[in-house]
Amino acid sequence: MEFLADCRTRLALDLLANTWNGVVVWALRHGPQRPVALRRRIGGISAKALNETLRRLEHNGLVARRAYREAPPRVDYRLTELGEALLGPLETLGAWAHSHGDAVVAARSAGRGEFAFGGLDGQGPVLGLDQGPRAEEAQHR
């Protein structure tokens, strides 16, 4: 099977490629929440990153935004049916991470996180994951 540009598998992987998409979907699993409450639940996310993520999830049909006509104005976000359908796969991915996360961290620490296809010349770092001597050389270029 080829992974064509419009392949549905690539679409799904693209949705999960963003660090915050899956985290925000998971944080909304118990019902609608306001952005301030989401930021409290999600460690390390900036207001800007949360806002961009919510817009992206809304654009992709995973989240619905509800604005209330009151003073001061308030907004909350909830999962759509499509977003709720993603909870099962996210739970499976989380279980895998729980079971294998230590092995991934150990592999990175052992220097096996270096990728051969980094940079245009194959020497540069990729996504900051390089651990080997070439990564150090690339930093000095």
Short mmCIF file of C-alpha atoms in Angstrom, two decimals:
data_model
loop_
_atom_site.label_atom_id
_atom_site.label_comp_id
_atom_site.label_asym_id
_atom_site.label_seq_id
_atom_site.Cartn_x
_atom_site.Cartn_y
_atom_site.Cartn_z
CA MET A 1 0.00 0.00 0.00
CA GLU A 2 1.31 3.41 -0.90
CA PHE A 3 0.86 6.45 1.30
CA LEU A 4 -0.51 8.93 -1.20
CA ALA A 5 -0.83 12.62 -0.42
CA ASP A 6 -4.55 12.22 0.27
CA CYS A 7 -4.19 8.91 2.13
CA ARG A 8 -6.50 8.73 5.14
CA THR A 9 -3.77 7.12 7.24
CA ARG A 10 -1.49 10.09 6.58
CA LEU A 11 -4.35 12.39 7.51
CA ALA A 12 -4.77 10.64 10.87
CA LEU A 13 -1.03 10.63 11.55
CA ASP A 14 -0.88 14.30 10.62
CA LEU A 15 -3.53 15.05 13.23
CA LEU A 16 -1.44 13.35 15.90
CA ALA A 17 1.89 14.76 14.70
CA ASN A 18 1.27 18.04 16.48
CA THR A 19 2.39 17.77 20.10
CA TRP A 20 -0.74 19.35 21.52
CA ASN A 21 -3.57 17.92 19.38
CA GLY A 22 -3.83 14.59 21.17
CA VAL A 23 -3.22 16.17 24.57
CA VAL A 24 -6.05 18.69 24.13
CA VAL A 25 -8.44 16.05 22.79
CA TRP A 26 -7.63 13.85 25.79
CA ALA A 27 -8.07 16.79 28.19
CA LEU A 28 -11.58 17.39 26.79
CA ARG A 29 -12.70 13.78 27.28
CA HIS A 30 -14.78 14.56 30.39
CA GLY A 31 -16.83 17.32 28.78
CA PRO A 32 -16.76 20.98 27.77
CA GLN A 33 -14.08 23.21 29.25
CA ARG A 34 -13.04 26.80 29.06
CA PRO A 35 -9.56 27.62 27.76
CA VAL A 36 -8.37 28.73 31.21
CA ALA A 37 -9.36 25.37 32.70
CA LEU A 38 -7.65 23.53 29.84
CA ARG A 39 -4.41 25.44 30.44
CA ARG A 40 -4.51 24.44 34.10
CA ARG A 41 -4.99 20.78 33.16
CA ILE A 42 -2.28 20.75 30.49
CA GLY A 43 1.17 21.44 31.85
CA GLY A 44 3.53 23.46 29.68
CA ILE A 45 1.10 24.74 27.04
CA SER A 46 1.12 28.47 26.37
CA ALA A 47 -2.08 30.43 25.76
CA LYS A 48 -1.01 30.94 22.15
CA ALA A 49 -0.31 27.23 21.56
CA LEU A 50 -3.63 26.28 23.16
CA ASN A 51 -5.53 28.79 21.04
CA GLU A 52 -3.85 27.56 17.84
CA THR A 53 -4.51 23.94 18.78
CA LEU A 54 -8.17 24.57 19.53
CA ARG A 55 -8.58 26.35 16.18
CA ARG A 56 -6.83 23.50 14.36
CA LEU A 57 -8.98 20.87 16.11
CA GLU A 58 -12.12 22.87 15.35
CA HIS A 59 -11.06 23.21 11.69
CA ASN A 60 -10.63 19.41 11.53
CA GLY A 61 -14.03 18.75 13.09
CA LEU A 62 -12.72 17.25 16.35
CA VAL A 63 -13.73 20.11 18.65
CA ALA A 64 -16.73 22.45 18.76
CA ARG A 65 -16.55 25.99 20.14
CA ARG A 66 -19.48 27.50 22.00
CA ALA A 67 -19.62 31.23 22.70
CA TYR A 68 -22.02 32.49 25.34
CA ARG A 69 -23.69 35.88 24.95
CA GLU A 70 -23.05 37.29 28.36
CA ALA A 71 -20.86 39.88 30.00
CA PRO A 72 -18.05 39.16 30.24
CA PRO A 73 -18.14 36.91 27.19
CA ARG A 74 -17.11 33.31 27.72
CA VAL A 75 -16.28 30.42 25.45
CA ASP A 76 -15.96 26.71 26.00
CA TYR A 77 -14.85 23.80 23.87
CA ARG A 78 -16.14 20.25 23.68
CA LEU A 79 -15.33 17.19 21.65
CA THR A 80 -17.51 16.47 18.66
CA GLU A 81 -18.59 12.93 17.84
CA LEU A 82 -15.54 12.72 15.58
CA GLY A 83 -13.28 13.89 18.42
CA GLU A 84 -14.80 11.35 20.80
CA ALA A 85 -14.05 8.63 18.23
CA LEU A 86 -10.36 9.50 18.59
CA LEU A 87 -10.32 8.77 22.34
CA GLY A 88 -9.95 4.99 21.88
CA PRO A 89 -6.88 5.25 19.65
CA LEU A 90 -5.38 7.88 21.97
CA GLU A 91 -5.92 5.58 24.94
CA THR A 92 -4.16 2.76 23.06
CA LEU A 93 -1.27 5.07 22.20
CA GLY A 94 -1.07 6.19 25.84
CA ALA A 95 -0.96 2.56 26.99
CA TRP A 96 1.88 1.89 24.55
CA ALA A 97 3.74 4.96 25.84
CA HIS A 98 3.24 3.83 29.44
CA SER A 99 4.59 0.36 28.62
CA HIS A 100 7.46 1.40 26.36
CA GLY A 101 8.33 4.97 27.34
CA ASP A 102 11.28 3.91 29.51
CA ALA A 103 12.74 1.92 26.60
CA VAL A 104 12.47 4.95 24.30
CA VAL A 105 14.17 7.18 26.88
CA ALA A 106 16.89 4.57 27.38
CA ALA A 107 17.47 4.32 23.62
CA ARG A 108 17.83 8.09 23.38
CA SER A 109 20.21 8.16 26.32
CA ALA A 110 22.33 5.40 24.77
CA GLY A 111 22.81 7.49 21.62
CA ARG A 112 20.61 5.36 19.42
CA GLY A 113 18.33 8.32 18.76
CA GLU A 114 20.55 9.60 15.94
CA PHE A 115 18.96 9.65 12.51
CA ALA A 116 20.98 9.14 9.33
CA PHE A 117 18.81 11.48 7.26
CA GLY A 118 19.32 14.66 9.29
CA GLY A 119 19.74 17.90 7.32
CA LEU A 120 20.23 18.18 3.58
CA ASP A 121 23.66 16.58 3.70
CA GLY A 122 22.57 13.77 6.03
CA GLN A 123 24.75 15.19 8.78
CA GLY A 124 22.59 17.72 10.61
CA PRO A 125 20.34 17.16 13.61
CA VAL A 126 16.76 16.05 13.12
CA LEU A 127 14.13 17.43 15.48
CA GLY A 128 16.75 17.81 18.20
CA LEU A 129 16.86 14.03 18.67
CA ASP A 130 20.45 13.50 17.61
CA GLN A 131 22.57 12.23 20.45
CA GLY A 132 25.74 11.14 18.67
CA PRO A 133 28.98 12.92 17.76
CA ARG A 134 27.61 14.21 14.43
CA ALA A 135 25.01 16.23 16.32
CA GLU A 136 27.75 17.98 18.26
CA GLU A 137 29.67 18.65 15.01
CA ALA A 138 26.51 20.08 13.42
CA GLN A 139 26.12 22.53 16.28
CA HIS A 140 29.59 23.90 15.59
CA ARG A 141 28.96 24.53 11.87
#
